XYZ file of C-alpha atoms in Angstrom:
410
model
C -0.075 -17.264 18.234
C -0.504 -19.813 15.398
C 0.531 -23.346 15.949
C 3.211 -25.519 14.447
C 0.585 -27.496 12.380
C 0.481 -24.517 10.000
C 3.835 -25.805 8.292
C 2.268 -29.023 7.232
C 2.065 -29.352 3.418
C 4.126 -26.237 2.764
C 5.807 -26.240 -0.734
C 9.492 -25.956 -1.333
C 11.716 -22.907 -1.288
C 11.595 -22.528 -5.074
C 7.833 -22.236 -5.236
C 7.778 -20.004 -2.222
C 10.208 -17.583 -3.982
C 8.252 -17.739 -7.286
C 4.910 -17.088 -5.440
C 6.313 -14.040 -3.562
C 7.896 -12.662 -6.734
C 4.796 -13.003 -8.837
C 2.459 -11.481 -6.120
C 4.854 -8.667 -5.796
C 4.795 -7.940 -9.363
C 1.055 -8.115 -9.388
C 0.658 -5.749 -6.615
C 3.272 -3.446 -8.353
C 0.724 -3.269 -11.222
C -1.996 -2.432 -8.815
C -0.043 0.586 -7.499
C 1.193 1.672 -10.962
C -2.652 2.036 -11.841
C -3.492 3.702 -8.401
C -0.484 6.261 -8.483
C -1.165 7.023 -12.144
C -3.755 9.781 -11.237
C -1.486 11.306 -8.600
C 1.576 11.654 -10.830
C -0.545 12.891 -13.816
C -2.541 15.305 -11.637
C -0.581 18.410 -13.004
C -2.130 17.568 -16.426
C -5.507 16.435 -15.165
C -6.230 19.343 -12.784
C -6.101 22.173 -15.426
C -8.206 20.449 -17.864
C -10.840 19.304 -15.412
C -10.668 22.472 -13.209
C -10.100 20.407 -9.964
C -9.829 22.150 -6.657
C -7.493 21.083 -3.757
C -10.531 19.587 -2.023
C -11.486 17.684 -4.990
C -8.129 16.237 -5.403
C -8.324 15.028 -1.898
C -11.676 13.520 -2.469
C -10.532 11.601 -5.423
C -7.689 9.991 -3.252
C -10.074 9.458 -0.422
C -12.834 7.997 -2.521
C -10.638 5.305 -4.056
C -9.229 4.608 -0.463
C -13.013 4.110 0.749
C -13.825 1.507 -1.850
C -10.394 -0.197 -1.560
C -11.045 -0.492 2.237
C -14.518 -2.031 1.847
C -13.136 -4.483 -0.805
C -10.062 -5.331 1.373
C -12.244 -6.613 4.249
C -15.221 -7.978 2.248
C -12.899 -10.006 -0.443
C -10.569 -10.996 2.404
C -13.517 -12.415 4.368
C -14.841 -14.040 1.094
C -11.493 -15.749 0.259
C -11.587 -17.359 3.785
C -15.068 -18.441 3.387
C -14.881 -19.988 -0.214
C -11.286 -20.900 -0.042
C -10.488 -20.132 -3.752
C -8.123 -17.412 -3.335
C -6.465 -17.589 -6.775
C -9.659 -17.167 -8.615
C -10.636 -14.070 -6.761
C -7.119 -12.786 -7.246
C -7.383 -13.134 -11.044
C -10.870 -11.494 -11.150
C -9.672 -8.555 -9.035
C -6.580 -8.030 -11.299
C -8.676 -7.993 -14.506
C -11.269 -5.551 -13.027
C -8.782 -2.963 -11.864
C -7.181 -2.928 -15.366
C -10.492 -2.293 -16.976
C -11.070 0.626 -14.428
C -7.661 2.301 -15.569
C -9.054 2.338 -19.242
C -12.377 3.930 -17.705
C -10.304 6.695 -15.904
C -8.795 7.811 -19.263
C -12.317 8.553 -20.508
C -13.189 10.810 -17.654
C -14.521 14.301 -18.740
C -15.634 15.744 -15.479
C -14.937 15.483 -11.717
C -17.990 13.235 -11.075
C -16.927 10.861 -13.984
C -13.370 10.725 -12.578
C -14.536 10.160 -9.041
C -16.731 7.169 -10.232
C -13.893 5.581 -12.063
C -11.714 5.760 -9.013
C -14.354 4.375 -6.733
C -14.698 1.476 -9.027
C -10.910 1.016 -9.195
C -10.634 1.001 -5.371
C -13.338 -1.673 -5.251
C -11.345 -3.841 -7.679
C -7.985 -3.279 -6.181
C -8.894 -3.654 -2.436
C -8.874 -7.239 -2.253
C -5.538 -7.898 -3.976
C -3.292 -7.415 -1.031
C -5.312 -9.389 1.709
C -5.413 -12.429 -0.560
C -1.838 -12.210 -1.563
C -0.694 -11.967 2.193
C -2.877 -14.703 3.128
C -1.437 -16.847 0.325
C 2.312 -15.844 1.636
C 1.265 -16.631 5.255
C 0.118 -20.067 4.314
C 3.023 -21.016 1.786
C 6.177 -19.337 3.150
C 8.024 -20.428 6.097
C 7.555 -18.227 9.264
C 11.353 -17.729 9.499
C 11.037 -15.509 6.327
C 7.607 -14.290 6.782
C 8.493 -10.646 7.459
C 10.893 -10.494 4.452
C 8.395 -12.351 2.236
C 5.405 -10.155 3.107
C 7.698 -7.086 2.773
C 8.767 -8.019 -0.801
C 5.243 -8.915 -1.606
C 3.857 -5.759 -0.594
C 6.575 -3.290 -1.022
C 9.032 -4.256 -3.743
C 6.742 -4.438 -6.871
C 4.532 -1.726 -5.696
C 7.286 0.731 -5.189
C 9.411 -0.263 -8.247
C 6.419 -0.122 -10.476
C 3.933 2.257 -8.719
C 6.095 4.765 -6.930
C 9.182 4.721 -9.241
C 8.267 3.759 -12.802
C 4.797 5.490 -12.827
C 6.091 8.996 -12.450
C 9.126 8.290 -14.558
C 7.145 6.671 -17.505
C 3.738 8.251 -17.359
C 4.785 11.907 -17.132
C 6.769 11.870 -20.320
C 4.130 9.582 -21.958
C 1.485 12.099 -21.059
C 3.542 15.096 -22.168
C 4.009 13.480 -25.538
C 0.557 11.829 -26.221
C -1.901 13.091 -23.535
C -2.854 12.078 -19.962
C -5.831 10.041 -21.219
C -3.666 7.847 -23.298
C -1.410 7.435 -20.364
C -4.271 5.832 -18.420
C -4.825 3.367 -21.313
C -1.210 2.328 -21.265
C -1.373 1.780 -17.510
C -4.215 -0.715 -17.865
C -2.458 -3.291 -20.128
C -0.108 -4.883 -17.659
C -2.720 -6.064 -15.214
C -4.459 -8.197 -18.009
C -1.154 -9.873 -18.665
C -0.563 -10.417 -14.929
C -4.025 -12.054 -14.363
C -3.135 -14.512 -17.215
C 0.262 -15.412 -15.655
C -1.329 -15.930 -12.265
C -3.971 -18.164 -13.611
C -1.534 -20.527 -15.290
C 1.547 -20.273 -13.074
C 0.289 -20.294 -9.413
C -1.483 -23.174 -7.433
C -4.401 -22.742 -5.203
C -2.899 -22.570 -1.634
C -3.790 -25.453 0.691
C -6.774 -24.240 2.708
C -6.197 -24.295 6.571
C -8.746 -26.395 8.534
C -12.007 -24.539 9.018
C -13.320 -23.592 12.567
C -15.385 -26.489 14.018
C -18.240 -24.358 14.649
C -19.580 -20.768 14.452
C -18.393 -20.014 17.984
C -14.728 -20.535 16.843
C -14.867 -17.963 14.075
C -13.209 -14.661 14.665
C -15.424 -11.572 14.686
C -14.269 -8.042 14.211
C -14.794 -7.313 17.868
C -12.604 -10.276 18.751
C -9.914 -9.264 16.406
C -9.864 -5.696 17.643
C -9.804 -7.241 21.223
C -6.297 -8.435 20.376
C -3.961 -5.849 21.549
C -1.362 -6.001 18.685
C -4.081 -5.900 16.111
C -5.729 -2.843 17.559
C -2.314 -1.046 17.678
C -1.678 -2.025 14.107
C -4.958 -0.729 12.988
C -4.401 2.667 14.677
C -0.792 3.019 13.506
C -2.009 1.909 10.022
C -4.656 4.602 10.038
C -2.049 7.262 10.703
C 0.501 6.033 8.448
C -1.870 5.299 5.493
C -3.177 8.931 5.894
C 0.519 9.955 5.624
C 1.262 7.917 2.572
C -1.868 8.832 0.557
C -1.790 12.454 1.431
C 1.928 12.674 0.509
C 1.191 11.217 -2.975
C -2.031 13.219 -3.486
C -0.387 16.669 -2.936
C 3.414 16.413 -3.237
C 3.544 16.358 -7.050
C 1.465 19.549 -7.200
C 3.458 21.171 -4.446
C 6.839 20.497 -6.010
C 5.638 21.784 -9.418
C 3.465 24.790 -8.490
C 5.267 25.894 -5.137
C 8.919 24.605 -5.707
C 8.843 25.437 -9.367
C 10.057 22.169 -10.678
C 9.347 20.960 -14.235
C 7.378 17.793 -14.828
C 10.296 15.389 -15.425
C 12.396 16.647 -12.430
C 9.202 16.191 -10.299
C 8.838 12.816 -11.597
C 12.336 11.602 -10.815
C 12.085 13.283 -7.378
C 8.846 11.506 -6.529
C 10.424 8.322 -8.252
C 13.184 8.387 -5.413
C 10.411 7.427 -3.047
C 9.639 4.233 -5.050
C 13.374 3.360 -5.221
C 13.668 4.026 -1.513
C 10.674 1.942 -0.649
C 11.637 -0.906 -2.880
C 15.017 -1.138 -1.127
C 13.511 -0.794 2.404
C 11.110 -3.759 1.513
C 14.063 -5.829 2.043
C 16.091 -3.933 4.593
C 13.282 -3.004 7.042
C 11.120 -6.198 6.653
C 14.327 -8.445 6.774
C 15.616 -6.421 9.823
C 12.439 -6.952 11.719
C 12.902 -10.685 11.301
C 16.184 -10.416 13.279
C 15.785 -7.563 15.722
C 12.063 -7.669 16.154
C 9.007 -5.898 14.814
C 8.518 -3.373 17.591
C 11.950 -1.541 17.266
C 11.362 -0.739 13.590
C 7.690 0.204 14.152
C 8.750 2.772 16.672
C 11.849 4.334 15.193
C 10.916 4.835 11.552
C 7.778 7.140 11.842
C 10.043 9.489 13.725
C 12.521 9.402 10.875
C 9.967 10.181 8.312
C 9.487 13.689 9.497
C 12.648 14.416 7.386
C 10.608 14.394 4.063
C 8.028 17.057 4.827
C 10.739 19.161 6.629
C 12.923 19.018 3.571
C 10.017 19.943 1.385
C 9.309 23.036 3.531
C 12.713 24.281 4.245
C 15.435 22.982 2.008
C 16.363 25.201 -0.798
C 19.380 23.434 -2.220
C 19.808 21.171 -5.184
C 16.960 18.729 -6.168
C 19.253 15.761 -5.836
C 19.837 16.526 -2.158
C 16.207 16.974 -1.553
C 15.569 13.630 -3.203
C 18.354 12.184 -0.762
C 16.321 13.665 2.124
C 13.052 12.107 0.848
C 15.014 8.835 0.318
C 15.984 8.494 3.976
C 12.730 9.712 5.452
C 10.745 7.283 3.226
C 12.369 4.289 5.119
C 8.994 4.338 6.986
C 7.438 2.669 4.001
C 9.317 -0.436 5.046
C 6.980 -0.941 8.102
C 3.754 -1.011 5.975
C 3.681 -4.806 5.457
C 4.637 -5.244 8.997
C 1.596 -3.413 10.583
C -0.751 -4.524 7.800
C 0.231 -8.205 7.577
C 3.253 -9.694 9.483
C 2.174 -8.608 13.152
C -1.536 -9.448 12.534
C -0.819 -12.858 10.950
C 1.659 -13.725 13.925
C -1.164 -12.673 16.350
C -3.980 -15.089 15.385
C -4.640 -18.524 14.202
C -3.948 -19.249 10.501
C -7.564 -19.941 9.865
C -8.230 -16.326 10.404
C -5.468 -14.817 8.374
C -7.368 -13.322 5.319
C -9.968 -11.972 7.828
C -7.644 -10.076 10.143
C -5.429 -8.987 7.193
C -8.495 -7.719 5.412
C -9.426 -5.854 8.643
C -6.112 -4.376 9.161
C -5.809 -3.111 5.629
C -9.415 -2.016 5.255
C -9.364 -0.034 8.486
C -6.134 1.595 7.422
C -7.742 2.687 4.155
C -11.074 3.510 5.272
C -9.930 5.827 8.096
C -6.503 6.908 6.921
C -6.815 6.723 3.172
C -10.415 8.053 3.007
C -10.173 10.926 5.410
C -6.399 11.841 5.098
C -6.359 13.354 1.616
C -9.714 15.369 2.000
C -8.452 16.825 5.343
C -5.193 17.766 3.639
C -7.015 19.399 0.827
C -9.259 21.415 3.127
C -6.235 22.505 5.062
C -4.410 23.564 1.877
C -7.534 25.464 0.740
C -7.825 27.145 4.073
C -4.140 27.848 5.168
C -2.126 27.508 1.956
C -0.608 24.621 -0.171
C 2.000 23.750 2.431
C -0.429 23.019 5.159
C -0.625 19.263 4.275
C 3.192 19.031 5.085
C 2.529 19.921 8.826
C -0.333 17.314 8.798
C 2.279 14.734 7.665
C 4.691 15.603 10.498
C 1.920 15.307 13.101
C 0.755 11.910 11.838
C 4.315 10.533 11.846
C 4.965 11.579 15.410
C 1.837 10.206 16.865
C 2.393 6.924 14.972
C 5.815 6.400 16.690
C 4.333 7.029 20.176
C 1.428 4.580 19.624
C 3.750 1.801 18.306
C 5.523 1.795 21.649
C 2.539 -0.242 23.078
C 3.173 -3.208 20.681
C 3.928 -6.726 21.944
C 6.885 -8.443 20.059
C 5.874 -11.163 17.639
C 8.919 -11.942 15.603
C 9.767 -15.749 15.976
C 13.549 -14.955 16.407
C 12.619 -12.793 19.339
C 9.925 -14.701 20.935
C 11.302 -18.268 20.574
C 8.793 -19.276 17.742
C 9.091 -21.824 15.109
C 11.901 -21.593 12.437
């Protein structure tokens, strides 16, 4: 556990709130760009003639380079200490990659654009979480990291992306929708550069022997469990977004706008749960929510498989099941940052996020695509159910880290 010395030099509550809000907005723009291809796939697939396996490879490819960047840039930010500069450069780079996606004329071109986008986006969240861990009081860390990761990403990426981009693509074309998606990141980078201060750098390890290696990090029980749960749940998340829009339109017969609003309900749900679940974990502990919510998430795929009633009721089923999204910042950031010294925050956060992406995000969607091609378009839903159930079981082995439950600092 980290020591009390971490609180020295922490800025006031007003700046802490401003920091979390701006980082949340920036990551929302990241996810707006990332989700754009998923929600526009009903328009992209026919023009480029993509198979289900290729759709899975596009999602997995972005996750692969995202994962590499998450660990590499997280480690770099610990080494050089200039986190704000790296965050600004990453934000500009992923915005340019959105423009490049709109120029794609083949599967190979599109895959290349998404690989570059993943490399640009991957470092954003480890740096952001490290900034939050340094600047925000541990009493509110779970809530702050939940808001930073979940609120903006789900309001912008999971809600507004389908609601805005689908009608825009229907009116002007899917390529133009990607050009639109790239603009906000440029503006966000400018705001971050002028509005945020560089966080105070934690004291460096006295010698090389004090630095944390990957093996040492994985030797910490909670980090290993968070990585395993993260791999399973990121596969669940990315596979859902890769195939659910197509499933709802092609198998459930929904029109584009109805599908967009239904998928958007996931974004509203996750935005709400970014407060409720992360804040709840500050009070009752990290472990109870980590165990319970994966089991609850099976409601979504079961509803897609078997519920034949009104779309708004199906949206409510999705809304309840998607409460699991509230645990993402807990296993990616909160528990890891509460399990090691502050000097190693960006390193272990990059490891946690990178491992989740490279194993869950990279392999989940291609496996889902292969299953769909082999057994039918609903096969990925059974895969989602299995991932959720195993995640809940693995989370039972966590050790509690919430300060309110283990007598930590306030």
